[in-house]
PDB file of N, CA and C in Angstrom:
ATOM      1  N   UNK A   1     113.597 110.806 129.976  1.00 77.00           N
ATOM      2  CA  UNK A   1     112.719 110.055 129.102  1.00 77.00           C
ATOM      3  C   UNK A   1     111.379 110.775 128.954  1.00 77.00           C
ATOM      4  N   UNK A   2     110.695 110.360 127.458  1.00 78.00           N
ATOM      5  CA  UNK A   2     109.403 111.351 127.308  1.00 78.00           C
ATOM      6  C   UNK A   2     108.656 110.192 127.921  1.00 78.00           C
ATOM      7  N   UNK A   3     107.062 111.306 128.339  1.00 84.00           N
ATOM      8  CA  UNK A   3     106.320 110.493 129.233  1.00 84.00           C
ATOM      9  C   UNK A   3     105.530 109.766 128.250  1.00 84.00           C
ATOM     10  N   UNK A   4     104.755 109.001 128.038  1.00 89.00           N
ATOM     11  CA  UNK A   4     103.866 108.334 127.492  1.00 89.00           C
ATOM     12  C   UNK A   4     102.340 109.163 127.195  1.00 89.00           C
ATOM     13  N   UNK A   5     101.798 109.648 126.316  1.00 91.00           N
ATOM     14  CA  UNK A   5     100.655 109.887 126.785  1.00 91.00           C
ATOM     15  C   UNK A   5      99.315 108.300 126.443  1.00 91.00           C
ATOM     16  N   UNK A   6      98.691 108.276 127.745  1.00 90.00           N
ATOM     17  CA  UNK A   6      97.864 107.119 127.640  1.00 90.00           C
ATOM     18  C   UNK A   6      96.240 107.520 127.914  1.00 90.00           C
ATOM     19  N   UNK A   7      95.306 106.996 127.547  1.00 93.00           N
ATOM     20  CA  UNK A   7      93.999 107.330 127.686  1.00 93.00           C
ATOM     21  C   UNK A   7      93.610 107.760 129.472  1.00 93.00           C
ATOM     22  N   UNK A   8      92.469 108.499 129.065  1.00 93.00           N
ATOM     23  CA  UNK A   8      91.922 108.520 130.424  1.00 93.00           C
ATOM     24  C   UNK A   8      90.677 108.082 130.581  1.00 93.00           C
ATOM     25  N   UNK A   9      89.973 107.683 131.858  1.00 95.00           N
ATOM     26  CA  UNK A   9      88.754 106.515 132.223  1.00 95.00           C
ATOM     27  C   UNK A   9      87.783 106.857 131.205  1.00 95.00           C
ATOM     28  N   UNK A  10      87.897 108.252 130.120  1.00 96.00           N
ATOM     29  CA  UNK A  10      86.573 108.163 129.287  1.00 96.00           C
ATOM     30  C   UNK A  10      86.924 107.926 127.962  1.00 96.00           C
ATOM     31  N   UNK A  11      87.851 107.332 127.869  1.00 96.00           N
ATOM     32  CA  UNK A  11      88.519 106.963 126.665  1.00 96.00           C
ATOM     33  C   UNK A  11      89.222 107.843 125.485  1.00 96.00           C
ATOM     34  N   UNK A  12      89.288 109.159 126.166  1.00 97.00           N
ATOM     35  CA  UNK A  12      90.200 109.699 125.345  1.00 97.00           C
ATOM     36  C   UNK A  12      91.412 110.224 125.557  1.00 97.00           C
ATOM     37  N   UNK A  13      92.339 111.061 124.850  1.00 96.00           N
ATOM     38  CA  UNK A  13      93.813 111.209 125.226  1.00 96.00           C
ATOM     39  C   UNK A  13      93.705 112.532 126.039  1.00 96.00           C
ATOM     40  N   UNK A  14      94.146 112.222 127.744  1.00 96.00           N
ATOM     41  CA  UNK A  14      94.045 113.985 127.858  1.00 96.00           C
ATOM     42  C   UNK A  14      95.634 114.529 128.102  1.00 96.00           C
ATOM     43  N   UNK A  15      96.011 115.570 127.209  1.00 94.00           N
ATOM     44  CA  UNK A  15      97.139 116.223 126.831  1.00 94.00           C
ATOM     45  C   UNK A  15      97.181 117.801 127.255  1.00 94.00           C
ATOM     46  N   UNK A  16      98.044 118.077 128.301  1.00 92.00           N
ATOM     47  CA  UNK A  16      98.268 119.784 128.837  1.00 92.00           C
ATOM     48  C   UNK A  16      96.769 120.147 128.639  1.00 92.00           C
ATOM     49  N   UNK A  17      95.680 119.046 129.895  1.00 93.00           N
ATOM     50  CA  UNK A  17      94.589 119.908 130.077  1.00 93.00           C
ATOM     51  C   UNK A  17      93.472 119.899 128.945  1.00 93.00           C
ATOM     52  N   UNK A  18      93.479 119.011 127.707  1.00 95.00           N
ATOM     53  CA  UNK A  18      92.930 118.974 126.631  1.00 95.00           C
ATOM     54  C   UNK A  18      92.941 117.970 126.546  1.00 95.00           C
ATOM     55  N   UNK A  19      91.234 117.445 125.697  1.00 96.00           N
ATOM     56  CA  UNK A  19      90.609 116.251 125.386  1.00 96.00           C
ATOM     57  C   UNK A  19      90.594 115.478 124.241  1.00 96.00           C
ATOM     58  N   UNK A  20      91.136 114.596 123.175  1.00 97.00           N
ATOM     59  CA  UNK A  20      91.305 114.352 121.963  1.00 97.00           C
ATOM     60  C   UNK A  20      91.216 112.760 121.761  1.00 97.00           C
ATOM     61  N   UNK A  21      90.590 112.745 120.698  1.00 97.00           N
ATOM     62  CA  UNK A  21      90.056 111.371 120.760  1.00 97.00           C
ATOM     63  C   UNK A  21      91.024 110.399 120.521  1.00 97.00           C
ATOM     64  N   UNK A  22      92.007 111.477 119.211  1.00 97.00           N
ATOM     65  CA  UNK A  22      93.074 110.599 118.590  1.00 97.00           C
ATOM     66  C   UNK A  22      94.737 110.605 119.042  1.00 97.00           C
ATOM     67  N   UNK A  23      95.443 110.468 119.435  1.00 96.00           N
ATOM     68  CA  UNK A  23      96.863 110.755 119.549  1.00 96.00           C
ATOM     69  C   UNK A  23      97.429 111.267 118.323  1.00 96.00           C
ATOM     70  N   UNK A  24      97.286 110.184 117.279  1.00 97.00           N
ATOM     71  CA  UNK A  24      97.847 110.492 116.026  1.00 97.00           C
ATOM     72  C   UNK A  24      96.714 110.697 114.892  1.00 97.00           C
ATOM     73  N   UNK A  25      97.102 111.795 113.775  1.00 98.00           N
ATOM     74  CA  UNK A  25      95.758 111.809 112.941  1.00 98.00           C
ATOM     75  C   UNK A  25      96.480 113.043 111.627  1.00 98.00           C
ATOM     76  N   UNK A  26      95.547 113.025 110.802  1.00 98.00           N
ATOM     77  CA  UNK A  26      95.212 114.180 109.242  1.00 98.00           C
ATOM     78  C   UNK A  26      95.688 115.264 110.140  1.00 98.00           C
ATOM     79  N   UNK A  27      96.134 116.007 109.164  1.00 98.00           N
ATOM     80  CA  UNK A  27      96.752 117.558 109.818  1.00 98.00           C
ATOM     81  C   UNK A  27      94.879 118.014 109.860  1.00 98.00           C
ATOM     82  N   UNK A  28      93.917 117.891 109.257  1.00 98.00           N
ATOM     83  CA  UNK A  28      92.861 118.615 109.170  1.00 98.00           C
ATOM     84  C   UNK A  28      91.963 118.018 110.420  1.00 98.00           C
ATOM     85  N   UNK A  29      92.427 117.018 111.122  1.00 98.00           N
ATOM     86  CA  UNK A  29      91.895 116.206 112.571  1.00 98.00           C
ATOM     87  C   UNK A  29      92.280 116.914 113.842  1.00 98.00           C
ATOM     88  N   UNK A  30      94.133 117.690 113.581  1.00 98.00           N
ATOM     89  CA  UNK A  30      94.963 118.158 114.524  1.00 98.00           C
ATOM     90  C   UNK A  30      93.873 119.793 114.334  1.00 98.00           C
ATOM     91  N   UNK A  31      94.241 120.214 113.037  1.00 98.00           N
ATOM     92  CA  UNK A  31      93.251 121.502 112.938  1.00 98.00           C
ATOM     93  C   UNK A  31      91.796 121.660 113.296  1.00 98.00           C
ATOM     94  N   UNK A  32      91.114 120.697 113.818  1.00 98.00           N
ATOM     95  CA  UNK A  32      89.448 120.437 114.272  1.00 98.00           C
ATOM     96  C   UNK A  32      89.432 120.258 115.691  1.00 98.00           C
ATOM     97  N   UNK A  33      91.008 119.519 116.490  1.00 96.00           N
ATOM     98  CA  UNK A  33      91.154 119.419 117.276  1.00 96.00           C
ATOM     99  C   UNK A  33      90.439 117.923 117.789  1.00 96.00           C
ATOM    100  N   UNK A  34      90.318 117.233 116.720  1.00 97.00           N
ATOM    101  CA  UNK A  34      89.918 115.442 116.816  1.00 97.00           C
ATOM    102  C   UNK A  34      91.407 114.612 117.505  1.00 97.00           C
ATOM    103  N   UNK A  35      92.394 115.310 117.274  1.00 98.00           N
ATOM    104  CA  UNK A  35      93.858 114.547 117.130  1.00 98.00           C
ATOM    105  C   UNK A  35      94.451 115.968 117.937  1.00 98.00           C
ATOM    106  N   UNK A  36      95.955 114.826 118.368  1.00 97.00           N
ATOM    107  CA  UNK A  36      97.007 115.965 119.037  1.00 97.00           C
ATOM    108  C   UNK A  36      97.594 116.303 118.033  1.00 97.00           C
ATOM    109  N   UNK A  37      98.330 114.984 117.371  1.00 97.00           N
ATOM    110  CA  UNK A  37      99.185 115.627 116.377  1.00 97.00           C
ATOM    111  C   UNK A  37      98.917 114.316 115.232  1.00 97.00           C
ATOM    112  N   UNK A  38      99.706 114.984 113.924  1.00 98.00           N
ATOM    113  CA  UNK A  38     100.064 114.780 113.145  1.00 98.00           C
ATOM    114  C   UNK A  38     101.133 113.053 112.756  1.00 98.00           C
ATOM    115  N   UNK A  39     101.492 112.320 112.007  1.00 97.00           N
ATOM    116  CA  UNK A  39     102.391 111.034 112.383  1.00 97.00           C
ATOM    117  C   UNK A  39     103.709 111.616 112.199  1.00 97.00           C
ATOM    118  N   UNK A  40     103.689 112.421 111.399  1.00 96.00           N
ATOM    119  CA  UNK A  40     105.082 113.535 111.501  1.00 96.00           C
ATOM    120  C   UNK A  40     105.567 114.123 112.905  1.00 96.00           C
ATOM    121  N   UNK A  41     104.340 114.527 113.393  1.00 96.00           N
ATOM    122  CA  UNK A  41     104.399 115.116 115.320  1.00 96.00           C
ATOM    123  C   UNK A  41     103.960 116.482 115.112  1.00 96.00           C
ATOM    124  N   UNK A  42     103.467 117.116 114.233  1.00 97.00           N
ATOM    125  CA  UNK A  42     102.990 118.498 113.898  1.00 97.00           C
ATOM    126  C   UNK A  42     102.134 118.338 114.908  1.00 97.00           C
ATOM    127  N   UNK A  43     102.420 119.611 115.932  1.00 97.00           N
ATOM    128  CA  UNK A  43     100.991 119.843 116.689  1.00 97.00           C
ATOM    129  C   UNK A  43     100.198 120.915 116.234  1.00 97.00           C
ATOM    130  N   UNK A  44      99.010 121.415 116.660  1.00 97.00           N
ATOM    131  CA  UNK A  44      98.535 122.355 116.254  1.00 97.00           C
ATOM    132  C   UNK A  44      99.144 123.804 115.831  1.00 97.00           C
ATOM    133  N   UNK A  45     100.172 123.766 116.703  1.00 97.00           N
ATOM    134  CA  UNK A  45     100.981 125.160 117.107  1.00 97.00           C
ATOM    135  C   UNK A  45     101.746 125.254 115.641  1.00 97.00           C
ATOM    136  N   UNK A  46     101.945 124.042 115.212  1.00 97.00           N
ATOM    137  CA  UNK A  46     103.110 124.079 114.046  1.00 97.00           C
ATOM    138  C   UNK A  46     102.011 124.218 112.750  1.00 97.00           C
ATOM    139  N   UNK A  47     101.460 124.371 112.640  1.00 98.00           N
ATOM    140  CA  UNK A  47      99.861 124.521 111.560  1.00 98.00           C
ATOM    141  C   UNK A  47      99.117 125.937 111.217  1.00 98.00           C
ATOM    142  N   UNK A  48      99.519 125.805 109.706  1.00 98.00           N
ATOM    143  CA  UNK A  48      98.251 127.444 109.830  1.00 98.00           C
ATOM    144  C   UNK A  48      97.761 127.434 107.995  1.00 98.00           C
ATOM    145  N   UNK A  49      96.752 128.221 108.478  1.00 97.00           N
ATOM    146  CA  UNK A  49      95.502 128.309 107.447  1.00 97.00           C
ATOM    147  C   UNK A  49      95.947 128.840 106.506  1.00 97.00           C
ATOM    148  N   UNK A  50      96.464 128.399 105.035  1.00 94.00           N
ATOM    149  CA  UNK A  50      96.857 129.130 103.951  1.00 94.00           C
ATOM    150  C   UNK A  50      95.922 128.931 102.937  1.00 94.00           C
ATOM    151  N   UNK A  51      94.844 130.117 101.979  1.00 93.00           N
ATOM    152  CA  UNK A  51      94.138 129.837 101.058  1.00 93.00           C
ATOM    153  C   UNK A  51      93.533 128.717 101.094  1.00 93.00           C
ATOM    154  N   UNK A  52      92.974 128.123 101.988  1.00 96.00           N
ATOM    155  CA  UNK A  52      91.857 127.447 102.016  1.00 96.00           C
ATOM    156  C   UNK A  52      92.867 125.767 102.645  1.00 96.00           C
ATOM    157  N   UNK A  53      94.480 125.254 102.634  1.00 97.00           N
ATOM    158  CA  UNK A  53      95.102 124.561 103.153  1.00 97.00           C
ATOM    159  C   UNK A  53      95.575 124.934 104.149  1.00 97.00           C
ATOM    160  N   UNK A  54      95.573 123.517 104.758  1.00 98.00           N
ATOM    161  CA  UNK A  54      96.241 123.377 106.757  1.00 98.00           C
ATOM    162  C   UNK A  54      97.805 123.152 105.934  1.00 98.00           C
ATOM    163  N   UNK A  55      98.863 123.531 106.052  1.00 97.00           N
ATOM    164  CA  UNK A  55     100.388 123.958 105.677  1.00 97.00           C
ATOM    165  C   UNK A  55     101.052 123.914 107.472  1.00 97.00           C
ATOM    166  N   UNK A  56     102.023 123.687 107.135  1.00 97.00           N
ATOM    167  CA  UNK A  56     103.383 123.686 108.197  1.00 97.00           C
ATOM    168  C   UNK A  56     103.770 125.087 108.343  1.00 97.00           C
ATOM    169  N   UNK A  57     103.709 125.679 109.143  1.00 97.00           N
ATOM    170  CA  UNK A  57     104.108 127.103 109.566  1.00 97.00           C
ATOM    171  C   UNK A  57     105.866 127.084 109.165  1.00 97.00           C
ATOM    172  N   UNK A  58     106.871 126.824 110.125  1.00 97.00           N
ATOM    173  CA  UNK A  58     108.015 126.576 108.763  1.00 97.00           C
ATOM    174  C   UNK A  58     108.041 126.621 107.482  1.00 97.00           C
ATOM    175  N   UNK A  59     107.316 125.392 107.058  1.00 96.00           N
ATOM    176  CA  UNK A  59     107.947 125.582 105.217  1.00 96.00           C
ATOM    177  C   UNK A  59     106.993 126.238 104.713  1.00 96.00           C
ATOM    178  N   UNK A  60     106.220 126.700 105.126  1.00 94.00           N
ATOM    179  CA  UNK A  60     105.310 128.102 104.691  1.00 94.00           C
ATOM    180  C   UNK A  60     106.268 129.209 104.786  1.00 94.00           C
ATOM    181  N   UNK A  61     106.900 129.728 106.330  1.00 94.00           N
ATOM    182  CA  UNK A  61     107.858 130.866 106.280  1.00 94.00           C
ATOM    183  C   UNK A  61     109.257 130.869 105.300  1.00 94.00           C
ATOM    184  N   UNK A  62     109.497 129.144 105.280  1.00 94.00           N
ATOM    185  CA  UNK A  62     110.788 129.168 104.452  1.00 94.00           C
ATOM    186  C   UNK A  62     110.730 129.120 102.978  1.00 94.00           C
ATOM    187  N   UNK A  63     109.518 128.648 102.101  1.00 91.00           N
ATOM    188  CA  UNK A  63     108.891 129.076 101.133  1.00 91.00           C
ATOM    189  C   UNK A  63     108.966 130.548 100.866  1.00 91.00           C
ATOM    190  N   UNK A  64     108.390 131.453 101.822  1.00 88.00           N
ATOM    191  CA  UNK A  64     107.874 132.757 101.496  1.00 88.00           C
ATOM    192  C   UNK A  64     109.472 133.834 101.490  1.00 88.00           C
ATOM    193  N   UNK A  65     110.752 132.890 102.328  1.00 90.00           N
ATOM    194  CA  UNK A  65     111.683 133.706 102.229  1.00 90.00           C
ATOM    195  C   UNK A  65     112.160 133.626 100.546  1.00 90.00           C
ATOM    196  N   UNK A  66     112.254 132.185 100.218  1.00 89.00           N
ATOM    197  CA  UNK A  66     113.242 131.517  99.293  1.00 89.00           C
ATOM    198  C   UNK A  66     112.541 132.149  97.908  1.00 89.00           C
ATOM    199  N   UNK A  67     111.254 132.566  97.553  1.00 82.00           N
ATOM    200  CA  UNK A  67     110.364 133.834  96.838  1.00 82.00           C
ATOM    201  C   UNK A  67     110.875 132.800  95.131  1.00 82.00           C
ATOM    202  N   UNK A  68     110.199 131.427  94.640  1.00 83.00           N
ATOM    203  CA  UNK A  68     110.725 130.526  93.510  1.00 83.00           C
ATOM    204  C   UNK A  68     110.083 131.334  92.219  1.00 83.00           C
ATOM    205  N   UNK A  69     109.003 132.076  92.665  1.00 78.00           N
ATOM    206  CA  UNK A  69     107.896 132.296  91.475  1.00 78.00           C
ATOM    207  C   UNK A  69     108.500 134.140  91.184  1.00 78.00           C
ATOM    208  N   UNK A  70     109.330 134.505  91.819  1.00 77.00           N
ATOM    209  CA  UNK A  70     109.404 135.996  92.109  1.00 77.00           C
ATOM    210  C   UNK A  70     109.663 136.215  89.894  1.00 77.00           C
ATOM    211  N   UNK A  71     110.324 135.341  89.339  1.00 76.00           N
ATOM    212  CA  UNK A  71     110.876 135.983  88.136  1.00 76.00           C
ATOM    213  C   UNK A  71     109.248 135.927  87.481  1.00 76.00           C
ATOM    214  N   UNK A  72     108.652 135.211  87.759  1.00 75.00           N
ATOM    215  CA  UNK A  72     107.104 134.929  86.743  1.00 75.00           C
ATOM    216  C   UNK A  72     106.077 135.996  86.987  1.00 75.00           C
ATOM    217  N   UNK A  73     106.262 136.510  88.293  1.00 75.00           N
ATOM    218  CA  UNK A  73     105.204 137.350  88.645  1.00 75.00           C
ATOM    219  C   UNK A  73     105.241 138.750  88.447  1.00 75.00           C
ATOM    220  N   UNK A  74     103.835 139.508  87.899  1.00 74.00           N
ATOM    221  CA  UNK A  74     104.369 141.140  87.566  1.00 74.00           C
ATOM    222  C   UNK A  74     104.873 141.468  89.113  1.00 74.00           C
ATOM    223  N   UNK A  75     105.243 142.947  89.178  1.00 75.00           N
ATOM    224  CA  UNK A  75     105.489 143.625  90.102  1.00 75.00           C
ATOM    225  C   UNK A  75     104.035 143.722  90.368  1.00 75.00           C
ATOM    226  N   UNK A  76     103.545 144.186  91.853  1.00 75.00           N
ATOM    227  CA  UNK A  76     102.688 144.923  92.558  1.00 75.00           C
ATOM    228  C   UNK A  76     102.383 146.697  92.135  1.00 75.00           C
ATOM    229  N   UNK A  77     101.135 146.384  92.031  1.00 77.00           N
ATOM    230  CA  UNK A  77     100.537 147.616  91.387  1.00 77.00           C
ATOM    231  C   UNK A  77     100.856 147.829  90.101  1.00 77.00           C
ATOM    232  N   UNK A  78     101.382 147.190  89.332  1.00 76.00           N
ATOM    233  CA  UNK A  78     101.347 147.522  87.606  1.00 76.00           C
ATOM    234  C   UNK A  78     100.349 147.483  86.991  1.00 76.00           C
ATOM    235  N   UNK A  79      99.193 147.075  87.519  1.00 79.00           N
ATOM    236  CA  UNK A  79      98.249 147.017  86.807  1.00 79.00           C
ATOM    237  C   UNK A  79      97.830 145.864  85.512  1.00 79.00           C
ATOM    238  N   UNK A  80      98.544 144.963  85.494  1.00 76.00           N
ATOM    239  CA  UNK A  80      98.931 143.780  85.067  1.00 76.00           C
ATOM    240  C   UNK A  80      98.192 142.621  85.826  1.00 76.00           C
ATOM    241  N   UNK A  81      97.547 141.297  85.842  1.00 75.00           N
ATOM    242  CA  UNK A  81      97.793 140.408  86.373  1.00 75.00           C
ATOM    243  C   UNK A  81      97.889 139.160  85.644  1.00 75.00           C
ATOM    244  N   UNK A  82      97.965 137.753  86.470  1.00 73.00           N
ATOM    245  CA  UNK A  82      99.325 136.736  86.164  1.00 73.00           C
ATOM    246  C   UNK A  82     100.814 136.798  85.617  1.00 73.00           C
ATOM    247  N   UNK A  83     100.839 135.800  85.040  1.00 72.00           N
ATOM    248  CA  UNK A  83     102.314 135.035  85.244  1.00 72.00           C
ATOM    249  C   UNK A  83     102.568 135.986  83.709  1.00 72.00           C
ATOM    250  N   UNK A  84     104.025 135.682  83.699  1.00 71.00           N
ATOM    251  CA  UNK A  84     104.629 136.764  82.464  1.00 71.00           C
ATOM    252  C   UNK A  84     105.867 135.938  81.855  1.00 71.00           C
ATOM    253  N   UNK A  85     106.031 135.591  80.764  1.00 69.00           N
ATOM    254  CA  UNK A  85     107.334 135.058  79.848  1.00 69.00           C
ATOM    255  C   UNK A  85     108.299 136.037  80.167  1.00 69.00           C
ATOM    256  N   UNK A  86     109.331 135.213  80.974  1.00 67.00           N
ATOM    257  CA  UNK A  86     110.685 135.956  80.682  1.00 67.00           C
ATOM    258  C   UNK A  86     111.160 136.544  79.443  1.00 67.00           C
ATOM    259  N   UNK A  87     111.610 137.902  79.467  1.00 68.00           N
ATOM    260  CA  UNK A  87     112.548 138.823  78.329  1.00 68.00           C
ATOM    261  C   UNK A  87     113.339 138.073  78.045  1.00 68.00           C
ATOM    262  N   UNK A  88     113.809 137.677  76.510  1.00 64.00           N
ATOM    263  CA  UNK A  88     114.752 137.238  75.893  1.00 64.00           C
ATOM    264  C   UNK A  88     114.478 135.607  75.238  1.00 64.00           C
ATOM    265  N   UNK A  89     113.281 135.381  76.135  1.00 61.00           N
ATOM    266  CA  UNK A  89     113.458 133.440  75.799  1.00 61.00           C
ATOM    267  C   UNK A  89     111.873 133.740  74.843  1.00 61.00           C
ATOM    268  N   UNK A  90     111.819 132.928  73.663  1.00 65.00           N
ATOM    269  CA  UNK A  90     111.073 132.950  73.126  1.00 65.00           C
ATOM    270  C   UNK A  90     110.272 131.324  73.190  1.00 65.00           C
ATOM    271  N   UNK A  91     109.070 131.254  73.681  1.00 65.00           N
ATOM    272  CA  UNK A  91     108.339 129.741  73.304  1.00 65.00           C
ATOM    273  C   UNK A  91     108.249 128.921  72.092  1.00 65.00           C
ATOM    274  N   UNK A  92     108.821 127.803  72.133  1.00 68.00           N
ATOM    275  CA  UNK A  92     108.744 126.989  70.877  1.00 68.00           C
ATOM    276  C   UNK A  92     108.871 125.691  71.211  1.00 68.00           C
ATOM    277  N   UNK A  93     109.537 124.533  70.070  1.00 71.00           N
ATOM    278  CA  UNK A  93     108.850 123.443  70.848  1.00 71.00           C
ATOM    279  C   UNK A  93     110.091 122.768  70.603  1.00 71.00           C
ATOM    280  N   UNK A  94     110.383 121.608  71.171  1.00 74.00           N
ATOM    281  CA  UNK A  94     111.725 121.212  70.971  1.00 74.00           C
ATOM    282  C   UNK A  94     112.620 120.226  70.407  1.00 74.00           C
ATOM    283  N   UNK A  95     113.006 120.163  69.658  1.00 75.00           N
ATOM    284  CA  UNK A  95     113.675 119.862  68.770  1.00 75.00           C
ATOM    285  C   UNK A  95     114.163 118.249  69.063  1.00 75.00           C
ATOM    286  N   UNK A  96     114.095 117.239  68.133  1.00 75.00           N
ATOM    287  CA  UNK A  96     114.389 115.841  68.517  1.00 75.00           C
ATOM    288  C   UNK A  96     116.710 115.559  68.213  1.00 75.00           C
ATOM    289  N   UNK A  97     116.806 115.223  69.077  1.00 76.00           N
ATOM    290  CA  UNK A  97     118.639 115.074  68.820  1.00 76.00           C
ATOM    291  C   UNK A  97     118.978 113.963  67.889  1.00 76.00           C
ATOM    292  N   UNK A  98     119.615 113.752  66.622  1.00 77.00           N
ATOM    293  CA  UNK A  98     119.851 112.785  66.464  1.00 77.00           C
ATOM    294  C   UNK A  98     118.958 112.128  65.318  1.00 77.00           C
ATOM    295  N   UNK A  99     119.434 111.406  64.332  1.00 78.00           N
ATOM    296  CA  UNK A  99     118.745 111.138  63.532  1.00 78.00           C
ATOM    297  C   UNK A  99     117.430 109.551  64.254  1.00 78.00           C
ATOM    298  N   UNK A 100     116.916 109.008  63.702  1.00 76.00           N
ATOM    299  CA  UNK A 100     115.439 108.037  64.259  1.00 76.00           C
ATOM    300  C   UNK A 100     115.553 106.721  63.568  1.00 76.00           C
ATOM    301  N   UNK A 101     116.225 105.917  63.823  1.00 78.00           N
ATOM    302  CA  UNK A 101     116.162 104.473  63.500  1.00 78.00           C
ATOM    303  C   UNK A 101     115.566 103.461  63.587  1.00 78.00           C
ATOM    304  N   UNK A 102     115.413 102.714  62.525  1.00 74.00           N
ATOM    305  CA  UNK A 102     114.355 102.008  62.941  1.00 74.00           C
ATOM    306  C   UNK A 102     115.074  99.999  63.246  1.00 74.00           C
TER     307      UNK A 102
END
């Protein structure tokens, strides 16, 4: 059985040696170190700094394998930047099915 964690005589949670006010809290409370974890259970360890967001280390790595944006983006070093219209599909607008009754 897991142990309980419960306050100590100064009223806060102490966890492996560490002081925290909150048990549960904002991933940005767990990242300040106000909170242990997360209501999900993210502890700090599972947390990291992406462009200015606190993100899940997992679906950050499993994001970065699964690569969704790879067809939109130039290649590296072309000298190009942003997003790029796929070859072959032309933009337009779309068409209603079916005649409109009233």
């Amino acid at each position: 059985m897991v142990k309980r964690h419960d306050k100590g005589h100064d009223g806060k949670y102490h966890i492996n040696g560490k002081k925290f006010d909150l048990l549960e809290g904002s991933r940005a409370q767990v990242w300040h170190g106000t909170a242990y974890k997360t209501p999900g259970g993210l502890t700090k360890g599972h947390l990291k700094m992406t462009r200015g967001r606190i993100v899940s280390v997992k679906k950050s790595n499993l994001a970065r394998s699964q690569r969704h944006l790879k067809g939109h983006l130039q290649p590296k070093g072309s000298g190009v930047f942003g997003t790029v219209t796929k070859k072959g599909r032309k933009k337009g607008t779309k068409k209603r099915k079916g005649s409109r009754r009233r």
